Tab-separated table of C-alpha atoms in Angstrom:
chain	number	residue	atom	x	y	z
H	1	MET	CA	14.901	18.063	21.181
H	2	ASN	CA	18.447	19.431	21.591
H	3	PHE	CA	20.663	16.364	22.032
H	4	CYS	CA	20.984	12.919	20.470
H	5	SER	CA	19.489	10.273	22.769
H	6	GLN	CA	21.931	7.717	21.314
H	7	CYS	CA	25.306	9.500	21.639
H	8	GLY	CA	24.594	12.771	23.477
H	9	ALA	CA	25.848	15.112	20.713
H	10	ARG	CA	23.885	18.134	19.419
H	11	VAL	CA	21.099	17.557	16.908
H	12	SER	CA	20.102	19.819	14.010
H	13	LEU	CA	16.671	20.154	12.432
H	14	ARG	CA	17.114	19.306	8.740
H	15	ILE	CA	15.588	17.306	5.908
H	16	PRO	CA	17.465	13.992	5.574
H	17	PRO	CA	18.374	12.806	2.038
H	18	GLY	CA	15.325	11.189	0.392
H	19	ASP	CA	12.954	12.607	3.013
H	20	THR	CA	10.439	15.450	2.651
H	21	LEU	CA	10.145	16.774	6.211
H	22	PRO	CA	12.663	18.284	8.659
H	23	ARG	CA	13.833	15.830	11.329
H	24	HIS	CA	16.144	16.078	14.313
H	25	VAL	CA	19.390	14.590	12.962
H	26	CYS	CA	22.484	13.958	15.094
H	27	ASP	CA	25.497	15.976	13.929
H	28	ALA	CA	27.863	13.282	15.274
H	29	CYS	CA	26.416	9.789	14.760
H	30	GLY	CA	23.851	10.652	12.052
H	31	GLU	CA	20.890	9.094	13.883
H	32	ILE	CA	17.546	10.455	12.653
H	33	HIS	CA	15.087	11.055	15.496
H	34	TYR	CA	11.555	10.804	14.098
H	35	GLN	CA	8.693	12.315	16.060
H	36	ASN	CA	5.302	10.744	15.474
H	37	PRO	CA	1.760	11.028	16.812
H	38	LYS	CA	0.882	9.331	20.081
H	39	VAL	CA	-2.094	7.054	20.679
H	40	VAL	CA	-4.495	7.706	23.551
H	41	VAL	CA	-6.724	4.753	24.428
H	42	GLY	CA	-9.978	5.090	26.326
H	43	ALA	CA	-13.127	3.238	27.297
H	44	ILE	CA	-16.837	3.895	27.539
H	45	PRO	CA	-17.714	1.677	30.531
H	46	GLU	CA	-21.404	0.771	30.255
H	47	TRP	CA	-23.906	-0.275	32.921
H	48	GLU	CA	-27.473	-0.583	31.629
H	49	ASP	CA	-28.373	2.910	30.323
H	50	ARG	CA	-25.524	4.623	32.165
H	51	ILE	CA	-21.798	5.108	31.564
H	52	LEU	CA	-18.929	5.641	33.959
H	53	LEU	CA	-17.048	8.938	34.079
H	54	CYS	CA	-14.071	9.963	36.213
H	55	ARG	CA	-13.462	13.407	37.700
H	56	ARG	CA	-9.801	14.258	37.182
H	57	ALA	CA	-7.481	14.637	40.175
H	58	ILE	CA	-4.593	15.783	37.950
H	59	GLU	CA	-3.773	18.509	35.464
H	60	PRO	CA	-4.669	19.265	32.773
H	61	ARG	CA	-8.374	19.826	33.484
H	62	HIS	CA	-8.234	19.086	37.214
H	63	GLY	CA	-11.799	18.664	38.516
H	64	LYS	CA	-13.347	18.062	35.079
H	65	TRP	CA	-15.058	14.831	34.001
H	66	THR	CA	-13.657	12.385	31.480
H	67	LEU	CA	-13.906	8.854	30.181
H	68	PRO	CA	-11.052	6.699	31.508
H	69	ALA	CA	-8.267	7.214	28.941
H	70	GLY	CA	-4.540	7.739	28.681
H	71	PHE	CA	-1.415	7.146	26.616
H	72	MET	CA	-1.114	3.678	25.117
H	73	GLU	CA	1.898	1.769	26.440
H	74	ASN	CA	4.378	-0.266	24.406
H	75	HIS	CA	3.542	-3.971	23.981
H	76	GLU	CA	-0.186	-3.696	24.634
H	77	THR	CA	-3.166	-3.699	22.268
H	78	THR	CA	-5.435	-0.673	22.062
H	79	ALA	CA	-8.242	-2.667	23.742
H	80	VAL	CA	-5.969	-3.837	26.567
H	81	GLY	CA	-4.768	-0.259	27.015
H	82	ALA	CA	-8.346	0.991	27.312
H	83	ALA	CA	-9.084	-1.662	29.958
H	84	ARG	CA	-5.842	-0.818	31.800
H	85	GLU	CA	-6.727	2.883	31.925
H	86	THR	CA	-10.186	1.976	33.252
H	87	ALA	CA	-8.604	-0.147	35.983
H	88	GLU	CA	-6.122	2.607	36.882
H	89	GLU	CA	-8.508	5.569	36.877
H	90	ALA	CA	-11.738	3.948	38.052
H	91	CYS	CA	-10.610	0.623	39.648
H	92	ALA	CA	-13.166	-0.999	37.335
H	93	ARG	CA	-13.228	-4.214	35.291
H	94	LEU	CA	-14.588	-4.381	31.763
H	95	GLY	CA	-16.092	-7.190	29.699
H	96	LYS	CA	-15.498	-7.721	25.987
H	97	SER	CA	-14.897	-4.413	24.281
H	98	GLU	CA	-15.906	-3.170	20.832
H	99	LEU	CA	-14.106	-0.474	18.861
H	100	PHE	CA	-16.269	2.635	18.969
H	101	ALA	CA	-14.380	5.746	17.815
H	102	LEU	CA	-11.087	6.829	16.291
H	103	ILE	CA	-10.530	10.568	16.646
H	104	ASP	CA	-7.526	12.317	15.090
H	105	ILE	CA	-6.392	15.446	16.914
H	106	THR	CA	-4.014	17.057	14.481
H	107	HIS	CA	-2.856	20.174	16.363
H	108	ILE	CA	-1.448	18.002	19.173
H	109	SER	CA	-0.595	14.970	16.972
H	110	GLN	CA	-2.671	12.434	18.877
H	111	VAL	CA	-4.976	9.619	17.797
H	112	HIS	CA	-7.666	8.826	20.379
H	113	VAL	CA	-9.115	5.306	20.180
H	114	PHE	CA	-12.216	4.541	22.270
H	115	TYR	CA	-13.730	1.143	22.988
H	116	ARG	CA	-17.140	0.590	24.548
H	117	ALA	CA	-17.364	-2.253	27.023
H	118	PRO	CA	-19.735	-3.425	29.772
H	119	LEU	CA	-18.700	-2.963	33.384
H	120	LEU	CA	-18.467	-6.420	34.956
H	121	ASP	CA	-19.687	-5.173	38.338
H	122	LEU	CA	-20.320	-1.974	40.289
H	123	ASP	CA	-17.144	-2.190	42.392
H	124	PHE	CA	-15.608	0.927	40.928
H	125	ALA	CA	-13.833	3.668	42.856
H	126	PRO	CA	-11.535	6.611	42.146
H	127	GLY	CA	-7.972	5.612	41.228
H	128	THR	CA	-5.056	7.868	42.193
H	129	GLU	CA	-5.693	10.127	39.173
H	130	SER	CA	-9.413	10.560	39.906
H	131	LEU	CA	-11.323	12.559	42.535
H	132	GLU	CA	-14.615	10.803	41.911
H	133	THR	CA	-16.138	8.087	39.703
H	134	ARG	CA	-19.840	8.011	38.904
H	135	LEU	CA	-22.402	6.494	36.553
H	136	PHE	CA	-24.275	8.972	34.365
H	137	SER	CA	-27.373	8.563	32.225
H	138	GLU	CA	-27.486	10.750	29.119
H	139	ASP	CA	-29.520	13.517	30.764
H	140	GLU	CA	-27.085	13.663	33.693
H	141	ILE	CA	-23.895	14.136	31.608
H	142	PRO	CA	-22.144	17.356	32.741
H	143	TRP	CA	-21.534	18.581	29.172
H	144	ASP	CA	-19.997	21.881	30.308
H	145	GLU	CA	-17.621	20.078	32.644
H	146	ILE	CA	-16.176	17.503	30.212
H	147	ALA	CA	-12.367	17.631	30.304
H	148	PHE	CA	-11.505	17.031	26.650
H	149	ARG	CA	-13.175	17.732	23.309
H	150	SER	CA	-12.409	14.205	22.054
H	151	VAL	CA	-14.322	12.789	25.037
H	152	ALA	CA	-17.271	15.122	24.406
H	153	LEU	CA	-17.283	14.128	20.715
H	154	CYS	CA	-17.117	10.447	21.609
H	155	LEU	CA	-20.024	10.855	24.060
H	156	ARG	CA	-22.100	12.665	21.409
H	157	TYR	CA	-21.493	9.785	18.968
H	158	TYR	CA	-22.404	7.338	21.723
H	159	PHE	CA	-25.723	8.807	22.787
H	160	ALA	CA	-26.736	9.446	19.154
H	161	ASP	CA	-26.125	5.747	18.412
H	162	ARG	CA	-28.056	4.724	21.509
H	163	LYS	CA	-30.972	6.858	20.322
H	164	SER	CA	-30.815	5.322	16.834
H	165	GLY	CA	-30.683	1.794	18.245
H	166	ARG	CA	-27.544	0.887	16.287
H	167	MET	CA	-23.999	1.181	17.669
H	168	GLY	CA	-21.511	2.077	14.940
H	169	ILE	CA	-17.806	2.821	14.665
H	170	HIS	CA	-17.012	6.486	14.244
H	171	VAL	CA	-14.088	8.359	12.709
H	172	GLY	CA	-13.713	11.979	13.727
H	173	ALA	CA	-11.146	14.727	13.725
H	174	ILE	CA	-10.386	17.766	15.855
H	175	THR	CA	-8.089	20.053	13.914
H	176	THR	CA	-8.015	23.328	15.821
H	177	PRO	CA	-6.749	24.277	19.296
H	178	PRO	CA	-9.437	24.874	21.961
H	179	GLY	CA	-11.031	28.278	21.542
H	180	HIS	CA	-10.209	28.359	17.814
H	181	GLU	CA	-13.019	26.083	16.577
F	1	MET	CA	18.144	5.684	24.800
F	2	ASN	CA	21.347	6.717	26.597
F	3	PHE	CA	21.178	10.509	26.855
F	4	CYS	CA	18.558	13.143	27.661
F	5	SER	CA	17.342	14.806	24.462
F	6	GLN	CA	16.597	17.977	26.468
F	7	CYS	CA	19.887	18.576	28.330
F	8	GLY	CA	22.323	15.919	27.033
F	9	ALA	CA	22.988	14.256	30.425
F	10	ARG	CA	22.845	10.501	31.012
F	11	VAL	CA	19.455	8.852	31.522
F	12	SER	CA	18.603	5.932	33.825
F	13	LEU	CA	15.846	3.394	33.391
F	14	ARG	CA	13.668	3.619	36.506
F	15	ILE	CA	10.061	3.803	37.672
F	16	PRO	CA	9.154	7.454	38.334
F	17	PRO	CA	7.144	8.244	41.510
F	18	GLY	CA	3.444	7.458	40.955
F	19	ASP	CA	4.180	5.444	37.794
F	20	THR	CA	4.081	1.678	37.317
F	21	LEU	CA	6.543	1.126	34.456
F	22	PRO	CA	10.276	1.846	34.055
F	23	ARG	CA	10.981	4.981	31.978
F	24	HIS	CA	14.143	6.677	30.769
F	25	VAL	CA	14.584	9.477	33.334
F	26	CYS	CA	17.260	12.177	33.091
F	27	ASP	CA	19.697	12.092	36.024
F	28	ALA	CA	20.329	15.844	35.643
F	29	CYS	CA	17.138	17.677	34.645
F	30	GLY	CA	14.617	15.008	35.701
F	31	GLU	CA	12.835	14.889	32.331
F	32	ILE	CA	10.879	11.648	31.839
F	33	HIS	CA	11.204	10.272	28.298
F	34	TYR	CA	8.132	8.165	27.549
F	35	GLN	CA	8.247	5.679	24.691
F	36	ASN	CA	4.923	4.836	23.104
F	37	PRO	CA	3.577	2.807	20.180
F	38	LYS	CA	3.781	4.272	16.703
F	39	VAL	CA	0.935	4.473	14.198
F	40	VAL	CA	1.332	3.112	10.676
F	41	VAL	CA	-1.299	4.336	8.218
F	42	GLY	CA	-2.123	2.535	4.990
F	43	ALA	CA	-4.642	2.360	2.182
F	44	ILE	CA	-6.466	-0.271	0.145
F	45	PRO	CA	-6.702	1.562	-3.192
F	46	GLU	CA	-9.691	0.099	-5.099
F	47	TRP	CA	-10.436	-0.008	-8.821
F	48	GLU	CA	-13.508	-2.085	-9.694
F	49	ASP	CA	-12.738	-5.612	-8.426
F	50	ARG	CA	-9.011	-4.975	-8.123
F	51	ILE	CA	-6.736	-3.340	-5.565
F	52	LEU	CA	-3.373	-1.646	-5.940
F	53	LEU	CA	-0.224	-3.152	-4.428
F	54	CYS	CA	3.345	-1.859	-4.443
F	55	ARG	CA	6.503	-3.951	-4.701
F	56	ARG	CA	9.002	-2.618	-2.168
F	57	ALA	CA	12.246	-1.019	-3.359
F	58	ILE	CA	13.519	-0.669	0.217
F	59	GLU	CA	14.301	-2.796	3.228
F	60	PRO	CA	12.787	-4.451	5.125
F	61	ARG	CA	11.168	-6.902	2.683
F	62	HIS	CA	12.787	-5.530	-0.475
F	63	GLY	CA	11.009	-7.028	-3.506
F	64	LYS	CA	7.886	-8.071	-1.585
F	65	TRP	CA	4.379	-6.702	-2.220
F	66	THR	CA	2.512	-4.420	0.168
F	67	LEU	CA	-0.363	-2.013	0.458
F	68	PRO	CA	0.857	1.595	0.448
F	69	ALA	CA	1.534	2.319	4.132
F	70	GLY	CA	4.018	4.028	6.409
F	71	PHE	CA	4.539	5.895	9.655
F	72	MET	CA	1.932	8.534	10.416
F	73	GLU	CA	3.401	12.050	10.543
F	74	ASN	CA	2.698	14.710	13.153
F	75	HIS	CA	-0.193	17.085	12.364
F	76	GLU	CA	-2.013	14.848	9.903
F	77	THR	CA	-5.113	12.687	10.306
F	78	THR	CA	-4.889	8.924	9.852
F	79	ALA	CA	-6.905	9.205	6.604
F	80	VAL	CA	-4.684	11.981	5.233
F	81	GLY	CA	-1.623	9.913	6.162
F	82	ALA	CA	-2.974	6.903	4.263
F	83	ALA	CA	-3.572	9.086	1.191
F	84	ARG	CA	-0.092	10.631	1.522
F	85	GLU	CA	1.566	7.214	1.657
F	86	THR	CA	-0.420	6.182	-1.436
F	87	ALA	CA	0.774	9.296	-3.274
F	88	GLU	CA	4.387	8.716	-2.187
F	89	GLU	CA	4.621	4.974	-2.879
F	90	ALA	CA	2.293	4.613	-5.868
F	91	CYS	CA	1.904	8.198	-7.220
F	92	ALA	CA	-1.836	7.577	-6.957
F	93	ARG	CA	-4.793	9.715	-5.914
F	94	LEU	CA	-7.611	8.411	-3.714
F	95	GLY	CA	-11.257	9.399	-3.349
F	96	LYS	CA	-13.151	9.468	-0.054
F	97	SER	CA	-11.765	6.858	2.316
F	98	GLU	CA	-13.499	4.642	4.878
F	99	LEU	CA	-11.856	3.158	7.957
F	100	PHE	CA	-11.355	-0.550	7.315
F	101	ALA	CA	-8.992	-2.133	9.851
F	102	LEU	CA	-7.127	-1.377	13.057
F	103	ILE	CA	-4.423	-3.965	13.756
F	104	ASP	CA	-2.370	-3.910	16.961
F	105	ILE	CA	1.120	-5.381	16.631
F	106	THR	CA	2.247	-5.752	20.194
F	107	HIS	CA	5.758	-7.194	19.839
F	108	ILE	CA	6.879	-4.124	17.852
F	109	SER	CA	4.497	-1.655	19.547
F	110	GLN	CA	2.739	-0.471	16.404
F	111	VAL	CA	-0.891	0.231	15.556
F	112	HIS	CA	-1.670	-0.211	11.853
F	113	VAL	CA	-4.707	1.696	10.585
F	114	PHE	CA	-5.982	0.915	7.082
F	115	TYR	CA	-8.515	2.878	5.043
F	116	ARG	CA	-10.139	1.635	1.848
F	117	ALA	CA	-10.606	4.229	-0.873
F	118	PRO	CA	-11.313	4.297	-4.605
F	119	LEU	CA	-8.494	5.210	-6.967
F	120	LEU	CA	-9.524	8.395	-8.778
F	121	ASP	CA	-7.782	7.313	-11.998
F	122	LEU	CA	-5.296	4.781	-13.357
F	123	ASP	CA	-2.340	7.201	-13.469
F	124	PHE	CA	-0.342	5.332	-10.854
F	125	ALA	CA	3.362	4.533	-11.017
F	126	PRO	CA	6.125	3.398	-8.650
F	127	GLY	CA	7.275	6.089	-6.219
F	128	THR	CA	10.893	6.155	-5.043
F	129	GLU	CA	10.213	3.436	-2.437
F	130	SER	CA	8.538	1.069	-4.936
F	131	LEU	CA	9.891	-1.129	-7.736
F	132	GLU	CA	6.502	-1.769	-9.297
F	133	THR	CA	2.813	-0.888	-8.769
F	134	ARG	CA	0.049	-3.126	-10.080
F	135	LEU	CA	-3.666	-3.841	-9.751
F	136	PHE	CA	-4.554	-7.308	-8.463
F	137	SER	CA	-7.846	-9.166	-8.417
F	138	GLU	CA	-8.306	-11.556	-5.488
F	139	ASP	CA	-7.084	-14.617	-7.417
F	140	GLU	CA	-3.939	-12.767	-8.528
F	141	ILE	CA	-2.800	-11.707	-5.021
F	142	PRO	CA	0.756	-13.025	-4.429
F	143	TRP	CA	-0.036	-14.320	-0.934
F	144	ASP	CA	3.422	-15.840	-0.433
F	145	GLU	CA	5.085	-12.584	-1.439
F	146	ILE	CA	3.232	-10.176	0.855
F	147	ALA	CA	5.732	-8.057	2.784
F	148	PHE	CA	4.006	-7.776	6.162
F	149	ARG	CA	1.599	-9.907	8.187
F	150	SER	CA	-0.625	-6.920	8.975
F	151	VAL	CA	-1.062	-6.336	5.223
F	152	ALA	CA	-1.884	-10.024	4.622
F	153	LEU	CA	-4.407	-9.928	7.493
F	154	CYS	CA	-5.981	-6.735	6.136
F	155	LEU	CA	-6.249	-8.279	2.669
F	156	ARG	CA	-7.893	-11.407	4.114
F	157	TYR	CA	-10.471	-9.224	5.909
F	158	TYR	CA	-11.008	-7.292	2.690
F	159	PHE	CA	-11.666	-10.176	0.336
F	160	ALA	CA	-13.841	-11.953	2.925
F	161	ASP	CA	-15.966	-8.796	3.176
F	162	ARG	CA	-16.144	-8.514	-0.604
F	163	LYS	CA	-17.354	-12.112	-0.762
F	164	SER	CA	-19.983	-11.480	1.920
F	165	GLY	CA	-21.186	-8.310	0.163
F	166	ARG	CA	-20.796	-6.158	3.263
F	167	MET	CA	-17.682	-4.085	4.045
F	168	GLY	CA	-17.060	-3.882	7.780
F	169	ILE	CA	-14.482	-2.378	10.109
F	170	HIS	CA	-12.088	-4.909	11.561
F	171	VAL	CA	-9.998	-4.997	14.738
F	172	GLY	CA	-7.130	-7.463	14.755
F	173	ALA	CA	-3.936	-8.173	16.620
F	174	ILE	CA	-0.584	-9.733	15.846
F	175	THR	CA	1.132	-10.584	19.098
F	176	THR	CA	4.089	-12.797	18.158
F	177	PRO	CA	7.238	-12.151	16.120
F	178	PRO	CA	7.303	-13.657	12.596
F	179	GLY	CA	8.056	-17.372	12.730
F	180	HIS	CA	6.605	-17.671	16.262
F	181	GLU	CA	2.914	-17.704	15.378
């Protein structure tokens, strides 16, 4: 951030009075521009013993597999956002969803919130951001081709719960950049 | 948002190619400035059958009671943020926390995440943003003086769970401005 989005003047990085962290503060109008973590919302679309994954048509991780997920939009709930991403990326409709995992990713300041929800039908298809959409049973999951660590972690929680016979709600954290774990 | 925080030029509100929602787009450098919901993290600090509330020394809701809570900072987990807010607002230390509630507040685009956690000791005191900090049993809760609806909702979940003998994880939503519910 170089300029004030309110007035267009230069900003400086400094600790405002009464604060403890450096913020981008406008040198002209005094506006404090806070930067905060972003929420990514995603779904685990279920059909009997299989779940729906999407193969990414966009960077990052073009060609890798993921759960439908993306940045939460203003004025939606996390559950509605997860259903919206599923509609956009897999042209699929979900039934009633249940919170499944909250995963903090500190090095990129994101909170990933996953809901599990039944697919209402099998009329799914790749959206513009997907190359392919496919149902996978646990033994078919392409673990080495999963796009994001949060998705892999969420899938591990999911299949462990399925094995145990009891679906829980999981809190996890990823605190190191890829390759540094 | 009037100006590009990257280059300082004017921004326009328009739908970028391939997108579905209007965004602030820079007329000069083309940067797309996404605006997304913010995460508020809070704690239910527990001591035997009582919980700790703070009376606010700041606006909004000066003088009203709240759970310690505030905007999540970059590079922290939701649980660490809840503990940080508790330290800042009530000078209190928490033990191991458990996710308790996720409350979407759509009209202000916030996601409130509450953890419950035991107080490690009774050495709490008002931080700079609090007038007073006090332990409350259920029948002492000042329901008409609670600062925020998400906090009141979280407290209702909490005491209902205490009554039932089983602490759960709750997903809620507040979708109308105050006075419009």
